[in-house]
PDB file of C-alpha atoms in Angstrom:
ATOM      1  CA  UNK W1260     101.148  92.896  98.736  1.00 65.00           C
ATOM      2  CA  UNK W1261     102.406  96.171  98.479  1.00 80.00           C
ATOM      3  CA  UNK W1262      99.741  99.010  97.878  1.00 93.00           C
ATOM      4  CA  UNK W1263     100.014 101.061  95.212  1.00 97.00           C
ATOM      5  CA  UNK W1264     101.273 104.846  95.744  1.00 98.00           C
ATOM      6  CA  UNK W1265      99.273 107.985  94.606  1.00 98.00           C
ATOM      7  CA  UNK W1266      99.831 111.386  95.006  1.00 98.00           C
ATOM      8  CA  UNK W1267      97.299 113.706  94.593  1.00 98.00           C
ATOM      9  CA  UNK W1268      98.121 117.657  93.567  1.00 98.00           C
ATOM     10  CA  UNK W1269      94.905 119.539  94.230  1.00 98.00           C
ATOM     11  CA  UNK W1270      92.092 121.659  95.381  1.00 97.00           C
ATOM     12  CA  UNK W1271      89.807 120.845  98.483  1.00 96.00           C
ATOM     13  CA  UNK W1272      86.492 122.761  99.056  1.00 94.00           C
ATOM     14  CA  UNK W1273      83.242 122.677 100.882  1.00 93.00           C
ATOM     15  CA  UNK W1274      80.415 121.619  98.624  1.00 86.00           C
ATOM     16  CA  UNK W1275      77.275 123.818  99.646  1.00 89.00           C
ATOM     17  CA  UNK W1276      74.936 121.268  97.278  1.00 86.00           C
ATOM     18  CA  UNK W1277      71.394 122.744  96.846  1.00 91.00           C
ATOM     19  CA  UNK W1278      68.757 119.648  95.600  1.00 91.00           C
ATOM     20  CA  UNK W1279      65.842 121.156  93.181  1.00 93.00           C
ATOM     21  CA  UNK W1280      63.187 119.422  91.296  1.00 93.00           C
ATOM     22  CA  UNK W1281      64.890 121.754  88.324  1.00 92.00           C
ATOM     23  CA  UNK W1282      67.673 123.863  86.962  1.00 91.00           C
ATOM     24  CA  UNK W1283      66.200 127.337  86.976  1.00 90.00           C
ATOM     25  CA  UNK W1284      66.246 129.604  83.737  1.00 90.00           C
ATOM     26  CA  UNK W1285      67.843 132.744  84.001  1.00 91.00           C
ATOM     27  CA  UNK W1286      65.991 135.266  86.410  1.00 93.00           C
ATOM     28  CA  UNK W1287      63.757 132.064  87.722  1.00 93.00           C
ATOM     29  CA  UNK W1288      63.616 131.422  91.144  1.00 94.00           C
ATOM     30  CA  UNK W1289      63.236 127.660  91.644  1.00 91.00           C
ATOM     31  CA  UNK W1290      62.166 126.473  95.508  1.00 94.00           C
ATOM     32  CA  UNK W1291      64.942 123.672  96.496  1.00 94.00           C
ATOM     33  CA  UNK W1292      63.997 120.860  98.947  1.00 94.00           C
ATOM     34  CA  UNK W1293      67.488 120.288 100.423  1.00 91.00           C
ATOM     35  CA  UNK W1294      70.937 122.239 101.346  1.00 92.00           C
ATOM     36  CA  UNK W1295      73.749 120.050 102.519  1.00 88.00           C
ATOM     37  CA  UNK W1296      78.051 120.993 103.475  1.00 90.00           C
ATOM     38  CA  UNK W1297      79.526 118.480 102.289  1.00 87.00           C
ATOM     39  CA  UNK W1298      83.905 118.093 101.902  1.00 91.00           C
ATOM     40  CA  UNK W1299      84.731 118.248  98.821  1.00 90.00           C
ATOM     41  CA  UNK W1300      86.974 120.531  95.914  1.00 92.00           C
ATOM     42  CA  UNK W1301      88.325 117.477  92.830  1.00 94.00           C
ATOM     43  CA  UNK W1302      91.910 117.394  94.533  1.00 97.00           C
ATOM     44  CA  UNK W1303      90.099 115.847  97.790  1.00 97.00           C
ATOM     45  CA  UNK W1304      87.225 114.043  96.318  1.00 96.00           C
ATOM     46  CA  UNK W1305      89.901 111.981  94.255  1.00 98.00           C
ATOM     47  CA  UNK W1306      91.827 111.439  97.242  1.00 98.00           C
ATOM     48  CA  UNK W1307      89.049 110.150  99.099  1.00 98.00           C
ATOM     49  CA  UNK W1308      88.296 108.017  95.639  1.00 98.00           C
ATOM     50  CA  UNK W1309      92.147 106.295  95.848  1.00 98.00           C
ATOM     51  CA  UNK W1310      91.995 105.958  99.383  1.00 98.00           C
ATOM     52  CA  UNK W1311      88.559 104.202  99.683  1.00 97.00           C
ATOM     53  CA  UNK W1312      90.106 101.759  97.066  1.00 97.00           C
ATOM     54  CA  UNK W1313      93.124 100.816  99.210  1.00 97.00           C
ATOM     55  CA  UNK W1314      95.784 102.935  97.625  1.00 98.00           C
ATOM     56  CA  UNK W1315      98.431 104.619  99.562  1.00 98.00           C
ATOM     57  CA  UNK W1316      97.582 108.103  99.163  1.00 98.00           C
ATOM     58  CA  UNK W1317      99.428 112.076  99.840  1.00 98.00           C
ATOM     59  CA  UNK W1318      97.875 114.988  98.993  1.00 98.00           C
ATOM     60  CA  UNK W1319      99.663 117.991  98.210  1.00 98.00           C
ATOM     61  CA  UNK W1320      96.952 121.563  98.667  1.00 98.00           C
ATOM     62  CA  UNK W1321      95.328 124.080 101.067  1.00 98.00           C
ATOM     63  CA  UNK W1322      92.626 124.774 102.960  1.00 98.00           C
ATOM     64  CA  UNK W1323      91.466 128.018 105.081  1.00 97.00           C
ATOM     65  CA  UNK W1324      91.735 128.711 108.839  1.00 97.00           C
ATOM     66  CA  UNK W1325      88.127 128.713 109.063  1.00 96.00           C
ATOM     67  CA  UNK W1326      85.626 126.018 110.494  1.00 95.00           C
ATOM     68  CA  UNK W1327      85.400 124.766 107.104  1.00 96.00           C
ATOM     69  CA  UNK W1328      89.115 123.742 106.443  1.00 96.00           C
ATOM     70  CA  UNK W1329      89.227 122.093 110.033  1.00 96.00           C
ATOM     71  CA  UNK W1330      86.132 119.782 108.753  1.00 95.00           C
ATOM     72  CA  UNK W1331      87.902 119.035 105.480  1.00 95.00           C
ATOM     73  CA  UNK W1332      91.050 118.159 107.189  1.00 96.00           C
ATOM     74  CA  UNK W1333      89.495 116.052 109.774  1.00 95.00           C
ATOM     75  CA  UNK W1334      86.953 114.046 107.231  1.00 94.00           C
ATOM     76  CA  UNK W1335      90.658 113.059 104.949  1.00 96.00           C
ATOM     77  CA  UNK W1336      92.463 112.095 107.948  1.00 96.00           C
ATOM     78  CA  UNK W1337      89.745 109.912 108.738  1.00 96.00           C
ATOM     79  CA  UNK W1338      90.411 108.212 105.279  1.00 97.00           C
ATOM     80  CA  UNK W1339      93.609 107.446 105.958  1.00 97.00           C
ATOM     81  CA  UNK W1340      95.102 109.928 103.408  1.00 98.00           C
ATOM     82  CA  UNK W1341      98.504 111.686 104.308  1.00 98.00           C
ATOM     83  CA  UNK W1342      97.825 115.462 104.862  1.00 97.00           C
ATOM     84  CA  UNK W1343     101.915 116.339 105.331  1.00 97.00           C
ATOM     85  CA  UNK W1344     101.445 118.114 101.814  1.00 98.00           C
ATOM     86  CA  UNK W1345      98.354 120.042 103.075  1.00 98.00           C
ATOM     87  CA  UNK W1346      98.812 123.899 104.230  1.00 97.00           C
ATOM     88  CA  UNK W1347      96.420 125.527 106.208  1.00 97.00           C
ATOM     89  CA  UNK W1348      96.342 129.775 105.151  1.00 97.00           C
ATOM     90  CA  UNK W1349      94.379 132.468 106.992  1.00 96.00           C
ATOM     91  CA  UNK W1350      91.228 133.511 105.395  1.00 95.00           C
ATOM     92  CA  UNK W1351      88.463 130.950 103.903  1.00 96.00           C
ATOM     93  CA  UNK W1352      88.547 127.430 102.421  1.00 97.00           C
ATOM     94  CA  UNK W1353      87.571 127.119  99.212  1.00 96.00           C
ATOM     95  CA  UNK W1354      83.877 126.965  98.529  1.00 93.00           C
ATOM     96  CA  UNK W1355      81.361 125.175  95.481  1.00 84.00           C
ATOM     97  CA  UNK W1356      77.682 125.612  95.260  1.00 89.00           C
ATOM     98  CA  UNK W1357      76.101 122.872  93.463  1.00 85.00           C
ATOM     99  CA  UNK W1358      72.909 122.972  92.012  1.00 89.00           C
ATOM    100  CA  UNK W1359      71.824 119.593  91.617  1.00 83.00           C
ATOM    101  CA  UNK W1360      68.523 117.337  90.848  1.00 87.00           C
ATOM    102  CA  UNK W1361      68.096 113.588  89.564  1.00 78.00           C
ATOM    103  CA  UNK W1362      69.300 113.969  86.328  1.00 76.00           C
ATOM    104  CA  UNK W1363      72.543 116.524  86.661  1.00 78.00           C
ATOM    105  CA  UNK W1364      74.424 119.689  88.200  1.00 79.00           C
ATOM    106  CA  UNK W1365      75.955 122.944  87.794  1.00 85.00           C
ATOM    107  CA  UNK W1366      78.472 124.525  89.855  1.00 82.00           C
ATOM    108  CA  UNK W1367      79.963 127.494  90.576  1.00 86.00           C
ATOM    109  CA  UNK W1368      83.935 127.488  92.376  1.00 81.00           C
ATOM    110  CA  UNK W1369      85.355 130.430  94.834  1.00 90.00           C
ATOM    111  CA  UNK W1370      89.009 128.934  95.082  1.00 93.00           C
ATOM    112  CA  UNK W1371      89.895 130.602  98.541  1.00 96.00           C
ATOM    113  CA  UNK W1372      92.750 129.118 100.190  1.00 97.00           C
ATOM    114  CA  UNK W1373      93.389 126.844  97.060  1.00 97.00           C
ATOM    115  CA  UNK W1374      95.280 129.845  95.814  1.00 96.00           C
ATOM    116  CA  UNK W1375      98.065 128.831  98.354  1.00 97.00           C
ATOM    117  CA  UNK W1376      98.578 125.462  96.432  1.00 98.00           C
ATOM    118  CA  UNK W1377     101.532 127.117  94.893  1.00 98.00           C
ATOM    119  CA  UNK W1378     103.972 125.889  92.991  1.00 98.00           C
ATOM    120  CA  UNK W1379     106.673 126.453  96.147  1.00 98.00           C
ATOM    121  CA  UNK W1380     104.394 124.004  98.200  1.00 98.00           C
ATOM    122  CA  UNK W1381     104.624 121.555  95.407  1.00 98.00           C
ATOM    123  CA  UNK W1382     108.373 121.788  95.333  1.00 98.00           C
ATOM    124  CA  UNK W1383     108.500 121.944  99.296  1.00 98.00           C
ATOM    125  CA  UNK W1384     106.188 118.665  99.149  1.00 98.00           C
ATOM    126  CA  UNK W1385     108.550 116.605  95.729  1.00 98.00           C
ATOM    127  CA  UNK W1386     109.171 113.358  97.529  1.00 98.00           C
ATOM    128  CA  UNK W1387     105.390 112.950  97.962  1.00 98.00           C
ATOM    129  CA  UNK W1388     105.104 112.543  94.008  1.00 98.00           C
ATOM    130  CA  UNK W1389     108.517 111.431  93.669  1.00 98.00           C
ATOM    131  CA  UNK W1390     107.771 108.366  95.563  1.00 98.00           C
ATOM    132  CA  UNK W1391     104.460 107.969  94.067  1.00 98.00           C
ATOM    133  CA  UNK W1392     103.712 105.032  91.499  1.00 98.00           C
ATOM    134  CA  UNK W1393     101.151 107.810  89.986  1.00 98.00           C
ATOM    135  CA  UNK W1394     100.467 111.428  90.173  1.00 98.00           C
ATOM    136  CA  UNK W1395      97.094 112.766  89.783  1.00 98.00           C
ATOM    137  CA  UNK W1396      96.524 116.874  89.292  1.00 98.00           C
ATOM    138  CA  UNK W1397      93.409 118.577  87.852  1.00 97.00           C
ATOM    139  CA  UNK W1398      92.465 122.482  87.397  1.00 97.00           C
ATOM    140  CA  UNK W1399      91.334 124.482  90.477  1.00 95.00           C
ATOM    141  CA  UNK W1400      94.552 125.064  91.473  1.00 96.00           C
ATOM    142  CA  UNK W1401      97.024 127.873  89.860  1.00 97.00           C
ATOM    143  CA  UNK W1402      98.040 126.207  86.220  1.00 97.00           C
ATOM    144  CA  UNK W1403     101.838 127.223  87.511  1.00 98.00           C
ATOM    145  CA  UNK W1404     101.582 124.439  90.441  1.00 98.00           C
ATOM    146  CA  UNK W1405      99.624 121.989  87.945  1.00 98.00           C
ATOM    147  CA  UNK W1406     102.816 122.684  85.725  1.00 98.00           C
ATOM    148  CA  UNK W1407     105.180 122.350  88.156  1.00 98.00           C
ATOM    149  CA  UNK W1408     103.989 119.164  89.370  1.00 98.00           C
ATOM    150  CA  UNK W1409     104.007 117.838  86.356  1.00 98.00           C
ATOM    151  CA  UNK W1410     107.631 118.106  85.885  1.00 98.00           C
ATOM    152  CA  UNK W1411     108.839 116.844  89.360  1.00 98.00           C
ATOM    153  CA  UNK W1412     107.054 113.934  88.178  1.00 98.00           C
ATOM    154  CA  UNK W1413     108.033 113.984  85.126  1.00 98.00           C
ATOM    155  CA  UNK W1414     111.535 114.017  85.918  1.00 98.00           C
ATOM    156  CA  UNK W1415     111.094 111.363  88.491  1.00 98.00           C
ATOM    157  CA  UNK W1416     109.620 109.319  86.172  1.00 98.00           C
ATOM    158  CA  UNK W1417     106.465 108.814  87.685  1.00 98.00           C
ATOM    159  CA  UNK W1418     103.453 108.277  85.882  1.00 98.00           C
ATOM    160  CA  UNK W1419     100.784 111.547  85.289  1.00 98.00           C
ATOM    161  CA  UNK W1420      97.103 111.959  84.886  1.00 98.00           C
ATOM    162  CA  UNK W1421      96.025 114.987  83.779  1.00 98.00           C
ATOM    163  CA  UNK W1422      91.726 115.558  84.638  1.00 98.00           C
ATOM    164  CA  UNK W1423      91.586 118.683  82.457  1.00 98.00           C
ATOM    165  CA  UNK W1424      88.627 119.607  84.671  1.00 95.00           C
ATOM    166  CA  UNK W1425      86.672 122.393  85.458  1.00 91.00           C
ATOM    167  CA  UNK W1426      87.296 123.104  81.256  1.00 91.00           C
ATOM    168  CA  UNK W1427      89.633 125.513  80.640  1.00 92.00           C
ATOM    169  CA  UNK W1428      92.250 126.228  77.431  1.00 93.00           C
ATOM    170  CA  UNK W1429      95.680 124.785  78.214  1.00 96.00           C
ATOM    171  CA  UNK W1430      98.942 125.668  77.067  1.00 96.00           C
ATOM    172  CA  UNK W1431     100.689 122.770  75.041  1.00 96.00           C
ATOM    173  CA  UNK W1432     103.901 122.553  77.573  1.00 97.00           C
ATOM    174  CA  UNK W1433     101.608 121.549  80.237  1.00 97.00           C
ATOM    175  CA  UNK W1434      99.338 119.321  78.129  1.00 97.00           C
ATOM    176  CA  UNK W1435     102.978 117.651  76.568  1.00 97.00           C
ATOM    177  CA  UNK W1436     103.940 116.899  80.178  1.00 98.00           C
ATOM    178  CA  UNK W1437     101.297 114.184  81.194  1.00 98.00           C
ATOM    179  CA  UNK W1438     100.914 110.660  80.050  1.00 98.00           C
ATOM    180  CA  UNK W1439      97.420 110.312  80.155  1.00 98.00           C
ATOM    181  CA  UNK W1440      94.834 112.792  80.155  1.00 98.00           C
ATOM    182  CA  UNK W1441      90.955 112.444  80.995  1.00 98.00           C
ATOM    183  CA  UNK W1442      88.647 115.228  79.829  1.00 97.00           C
ATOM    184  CA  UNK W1443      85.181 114.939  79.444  1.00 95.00           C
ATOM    185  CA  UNK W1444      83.281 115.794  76.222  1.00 93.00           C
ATOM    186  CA  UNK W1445      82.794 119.397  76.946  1.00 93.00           C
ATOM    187  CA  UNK W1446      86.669 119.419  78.437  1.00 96.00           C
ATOM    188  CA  UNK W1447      87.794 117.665  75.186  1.00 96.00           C
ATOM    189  CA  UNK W1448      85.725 120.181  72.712  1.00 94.00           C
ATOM    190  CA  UNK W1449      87.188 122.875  74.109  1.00 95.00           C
ATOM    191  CA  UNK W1450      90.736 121.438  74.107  1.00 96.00           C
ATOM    192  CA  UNK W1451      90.565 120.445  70.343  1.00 94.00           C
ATOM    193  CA  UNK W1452      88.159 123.179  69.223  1.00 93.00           C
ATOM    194  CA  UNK W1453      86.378 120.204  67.952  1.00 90.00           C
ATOM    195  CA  UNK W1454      82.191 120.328  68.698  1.00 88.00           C
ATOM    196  CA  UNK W1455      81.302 117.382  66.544  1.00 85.00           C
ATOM    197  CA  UNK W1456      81.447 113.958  68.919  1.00 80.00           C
ATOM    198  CA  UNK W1457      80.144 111.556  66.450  1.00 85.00           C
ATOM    199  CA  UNK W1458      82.863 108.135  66.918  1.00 88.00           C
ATOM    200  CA  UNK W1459      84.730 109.081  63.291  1.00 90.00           C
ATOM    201  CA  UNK W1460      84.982 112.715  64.047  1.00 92.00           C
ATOM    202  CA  UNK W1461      86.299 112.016  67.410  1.00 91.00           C
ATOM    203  CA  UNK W1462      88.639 109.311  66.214  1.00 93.00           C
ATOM    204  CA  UNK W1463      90.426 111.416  63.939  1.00 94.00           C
ATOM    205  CA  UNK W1464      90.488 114.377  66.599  1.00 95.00           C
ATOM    206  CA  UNK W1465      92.065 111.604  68.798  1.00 95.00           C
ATOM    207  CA  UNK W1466      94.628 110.416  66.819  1.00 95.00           C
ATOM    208  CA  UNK W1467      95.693 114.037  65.762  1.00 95.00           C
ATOM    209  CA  UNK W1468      95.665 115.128  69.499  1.00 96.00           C
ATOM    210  CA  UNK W1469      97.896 111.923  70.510  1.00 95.00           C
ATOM    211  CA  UNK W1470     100.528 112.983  67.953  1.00 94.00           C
ATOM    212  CA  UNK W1471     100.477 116.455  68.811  1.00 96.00           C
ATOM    213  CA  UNK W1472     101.342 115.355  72.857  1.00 97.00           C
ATOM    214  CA  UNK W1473     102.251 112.580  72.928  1.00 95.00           C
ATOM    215  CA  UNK W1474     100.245 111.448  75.370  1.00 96.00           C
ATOM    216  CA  UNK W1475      97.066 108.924  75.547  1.00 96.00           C
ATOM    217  CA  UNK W1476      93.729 110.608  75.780  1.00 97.00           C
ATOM    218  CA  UNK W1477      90.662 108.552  77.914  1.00 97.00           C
ATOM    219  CA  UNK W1478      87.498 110.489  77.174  1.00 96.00           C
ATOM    220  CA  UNK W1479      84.881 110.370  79.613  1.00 95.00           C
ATOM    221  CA  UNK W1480      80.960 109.893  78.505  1.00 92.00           C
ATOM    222  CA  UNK W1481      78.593 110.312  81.085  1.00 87.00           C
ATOM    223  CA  UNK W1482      76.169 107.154  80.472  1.00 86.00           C
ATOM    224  CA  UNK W1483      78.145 106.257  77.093  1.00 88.00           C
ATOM    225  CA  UNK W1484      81.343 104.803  79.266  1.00 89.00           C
ATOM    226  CA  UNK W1485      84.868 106.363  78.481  1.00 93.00           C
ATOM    227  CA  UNK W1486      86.836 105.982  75.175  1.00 93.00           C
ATOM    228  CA  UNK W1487      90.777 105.501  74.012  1.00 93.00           C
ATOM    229  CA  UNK W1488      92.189 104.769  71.375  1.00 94.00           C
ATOM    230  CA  UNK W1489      93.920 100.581  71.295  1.00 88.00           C
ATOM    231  CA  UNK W1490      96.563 100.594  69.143  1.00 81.00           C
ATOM    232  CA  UNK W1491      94.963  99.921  65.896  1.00 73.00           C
ATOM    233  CA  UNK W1492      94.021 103.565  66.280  1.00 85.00           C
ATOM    234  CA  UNK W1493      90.230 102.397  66.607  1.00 90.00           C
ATOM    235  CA  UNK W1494      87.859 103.967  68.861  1.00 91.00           C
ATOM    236  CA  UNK W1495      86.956 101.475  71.667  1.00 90.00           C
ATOM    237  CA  UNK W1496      84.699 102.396  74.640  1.00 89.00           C
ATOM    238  CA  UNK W1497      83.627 100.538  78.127  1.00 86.00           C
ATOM    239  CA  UNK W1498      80.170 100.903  78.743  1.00 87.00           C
ATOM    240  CA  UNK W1499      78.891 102.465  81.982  1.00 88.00           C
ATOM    241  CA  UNK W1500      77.117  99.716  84.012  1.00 90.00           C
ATOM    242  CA  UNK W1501      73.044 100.716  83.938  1.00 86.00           C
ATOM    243  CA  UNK W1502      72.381 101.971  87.003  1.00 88.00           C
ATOM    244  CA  UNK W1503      69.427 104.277  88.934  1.00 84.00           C
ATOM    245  CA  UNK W1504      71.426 107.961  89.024  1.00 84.00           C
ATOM    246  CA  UNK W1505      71.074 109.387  92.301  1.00 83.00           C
ATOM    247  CA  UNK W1506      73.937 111.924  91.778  1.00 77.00           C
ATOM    248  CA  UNK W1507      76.315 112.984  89.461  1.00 81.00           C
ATOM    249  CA  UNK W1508      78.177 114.953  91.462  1.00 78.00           C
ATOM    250  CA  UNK W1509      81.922 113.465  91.672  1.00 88.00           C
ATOM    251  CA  UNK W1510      81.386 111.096  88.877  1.00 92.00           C
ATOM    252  CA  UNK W1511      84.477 112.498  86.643  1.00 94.00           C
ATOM    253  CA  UNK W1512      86.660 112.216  90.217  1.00 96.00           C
ATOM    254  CA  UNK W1513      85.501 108.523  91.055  1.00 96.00           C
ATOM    255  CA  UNK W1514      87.184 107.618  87.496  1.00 97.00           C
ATOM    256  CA  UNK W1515      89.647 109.039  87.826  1.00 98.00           C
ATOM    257  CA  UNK W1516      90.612 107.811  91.239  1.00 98.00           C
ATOM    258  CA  UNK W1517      89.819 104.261  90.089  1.00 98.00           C
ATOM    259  CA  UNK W1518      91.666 104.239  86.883  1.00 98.00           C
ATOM    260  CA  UNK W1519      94.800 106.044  89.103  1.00 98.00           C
ATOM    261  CA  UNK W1520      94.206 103.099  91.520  1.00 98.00           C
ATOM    262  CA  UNK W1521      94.354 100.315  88.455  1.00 97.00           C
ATOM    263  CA  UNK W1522      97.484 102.049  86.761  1.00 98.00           C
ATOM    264  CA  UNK W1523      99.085 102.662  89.959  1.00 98.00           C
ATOM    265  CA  UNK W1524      98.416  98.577  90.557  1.00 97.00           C
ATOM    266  CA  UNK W1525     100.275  98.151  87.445  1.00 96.00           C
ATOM    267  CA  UNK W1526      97.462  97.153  85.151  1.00 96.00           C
ATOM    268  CA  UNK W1527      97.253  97.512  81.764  1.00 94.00           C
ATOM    269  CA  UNK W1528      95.018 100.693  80.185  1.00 93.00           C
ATOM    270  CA  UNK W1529      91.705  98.412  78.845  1.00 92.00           C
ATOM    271  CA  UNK W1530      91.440  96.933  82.799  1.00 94.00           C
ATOM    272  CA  UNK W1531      91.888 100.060  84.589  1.00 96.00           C
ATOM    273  CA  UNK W1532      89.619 102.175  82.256  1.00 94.00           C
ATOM    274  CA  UNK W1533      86.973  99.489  82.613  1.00 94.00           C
ATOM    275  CA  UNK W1534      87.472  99.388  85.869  1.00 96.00           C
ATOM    276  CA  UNK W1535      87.060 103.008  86.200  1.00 96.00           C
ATOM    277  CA  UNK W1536      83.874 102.858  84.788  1.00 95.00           C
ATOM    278  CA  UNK W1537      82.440 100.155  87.013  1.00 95.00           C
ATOM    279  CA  UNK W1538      83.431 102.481  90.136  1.00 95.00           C
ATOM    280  CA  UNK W1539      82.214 106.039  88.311  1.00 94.00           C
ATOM    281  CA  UNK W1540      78.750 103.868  87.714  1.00 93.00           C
ATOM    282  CA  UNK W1541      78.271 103.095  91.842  1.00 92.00           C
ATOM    283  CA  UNK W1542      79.556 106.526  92.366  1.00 93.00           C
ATOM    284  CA  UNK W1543      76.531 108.027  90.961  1.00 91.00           C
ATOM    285  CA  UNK W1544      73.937 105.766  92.663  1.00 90.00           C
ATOM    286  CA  UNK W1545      74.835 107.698  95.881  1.00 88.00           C
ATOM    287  CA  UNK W1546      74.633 111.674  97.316  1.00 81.00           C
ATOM    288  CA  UNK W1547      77.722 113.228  97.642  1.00 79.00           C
ATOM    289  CA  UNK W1548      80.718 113.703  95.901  1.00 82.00           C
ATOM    290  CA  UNK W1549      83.012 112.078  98.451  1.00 90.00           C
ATOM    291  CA  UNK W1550      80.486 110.118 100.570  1.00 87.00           C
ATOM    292  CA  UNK W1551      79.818 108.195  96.634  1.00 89.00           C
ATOM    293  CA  UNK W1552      83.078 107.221  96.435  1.00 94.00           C
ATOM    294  CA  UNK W1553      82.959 103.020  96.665  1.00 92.00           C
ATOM    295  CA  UNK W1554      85.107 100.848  98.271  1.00 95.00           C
ATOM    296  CA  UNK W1555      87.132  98.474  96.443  1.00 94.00           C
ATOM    297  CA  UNK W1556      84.310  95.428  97.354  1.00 95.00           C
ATOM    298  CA  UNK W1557      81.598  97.311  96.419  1.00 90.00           C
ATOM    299  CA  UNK W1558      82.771  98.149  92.437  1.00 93.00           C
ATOM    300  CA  UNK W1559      81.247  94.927  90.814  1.00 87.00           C
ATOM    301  CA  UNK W1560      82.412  92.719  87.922  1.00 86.00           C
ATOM    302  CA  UNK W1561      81.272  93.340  84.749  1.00 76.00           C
TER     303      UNK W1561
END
């Protein structure tokens, strides 16, 4: 059987994660119990997601000529995931601290090299998306490349996903060029200006959004699931599977890899978004943004 094709436009970073009891308050010192490097940056850790689930997978970014980008490079070859699109620049890799305890995290992003992701290495690298069955890009690379990307695929007919993550404002010829796009509840708010997420509110944001893009939006809800719109125009949602959270680092890049993986397989939206779900659920029962990434075997049924 032929395995599906995903090409991944994006940053890659070292994840300096810091493990506390607590967030601190501003000016608070708070005593952490753990520091860990760990590979990471969304570009990579969704990557590693489609390539732990058996998907063919290229990514297209840049990492530094330090220690750190040699790691990074090194850990994804080891996956199996086709570095061709990858450029190495002088100076640093990009770098994330994550504060993190049980129940959630905060991070801050120095892009570094992911600067370099330009959109002349996208254009350089076209086949790798044109080839693809889907494209997967998110936000910690220049919005120019995000763009650009979007249009080689676009005009290759290859299917997008848009992760509108970290949240930014986007301008509405970038947001009109992908098919489906995945933001999170904060993502989304900011997006549609819209603060108010009880189900009719969000609905009716939905359905004006769709219209506006033309594209279909799969919102992502932490222990709520992730919710679309069927075509009835009614809200439906796929539960998260109840789980002990170890981590919720990665989460948002396990879905996404998983639903890329299910689309990319050629199945329909409700079985790749559920599916998503069941592999964002065992993502979070693990440390690490990458290292919580499952294996297709180890997502279970619902």
């Amino acid at each position: 059987m032929k395995r599906p094709r995903i090409a991944v436009v994006g940053s890659l970073n070292m994840d300096l994660v810091v493990s506390m009891p607590r967030m601190p308050q501003v000016g608070e010192t708070v005593h952490g119990t753990d520091i860990h490097y760990i590979p990471g940056g969304k570009g990579a850790n969704q990557a590693v997601g489609c390539a732990r689930l058996g998907a063919e997978v290229s990514m297209i970014g840049a990492v530094g000529s330090d220690h750190f980008g040699r790691e990074m490079l090194e850990r994804l070859q080891e996956e199996g995931i086709d570095l061709g699109g990858v450029h190495t620049a002088e100076g640093p890799t990009g770098t994330a601290a994550i504060f993190h305890t049980a129940e959630d995290n905060c991070i801050a992003v120095v892009p570094g090299a992911n600067a370099y992701c330009t959109p002349e290495l996208v254009e350089r690298h076209r086949e790798r998306i044109e080839s693809a069955d889907v494209l997967l890009v998110q936000l910690e690379v220049p919005l120019d490349t995000v763009h650009r990307a979007l249009e080689i695929a676009r005009q290759a007919g290859v299917r997008t996903v848009l992760n509108p993550a970290p949240a930014k404002v986007l301008p509405a010829p970038l947001l009109s060029l992908a098919d489906i796009l995945t933001p999170n509840e904060t993502e989304f708010a900011l997006l549609s200006g819209e603060q108010d997420t009880s189900e009719e509110v969000l609905r009716r944001v939905m359905i004006a959004w769709q219209q506006d893009y033309g594209h279909t939006v799969i919102l992502t809800r932490g222990r709520l699931g992730s919710s679309w719109l069927d075509e009835g125009e009614r809200l439906r949602t796929e539960p998260a599977l109840p789980v002990e959270t170890v981590d919720t680092t990665g989460a948002g890049d396990a879905f996404n890899a998983a639903l890329c993986f299910g689309l990319a397989s050629g199945w329909d939206l409700q079985k790749a978004a559920d599916f998503a779900c069941r592999a964002a659920s065992v993502s979070v029962t693990r440390f690490g943004a990458q290292a919580g990434m499952p294996r297709l075997e180890e997502v279970p049924e619902r």
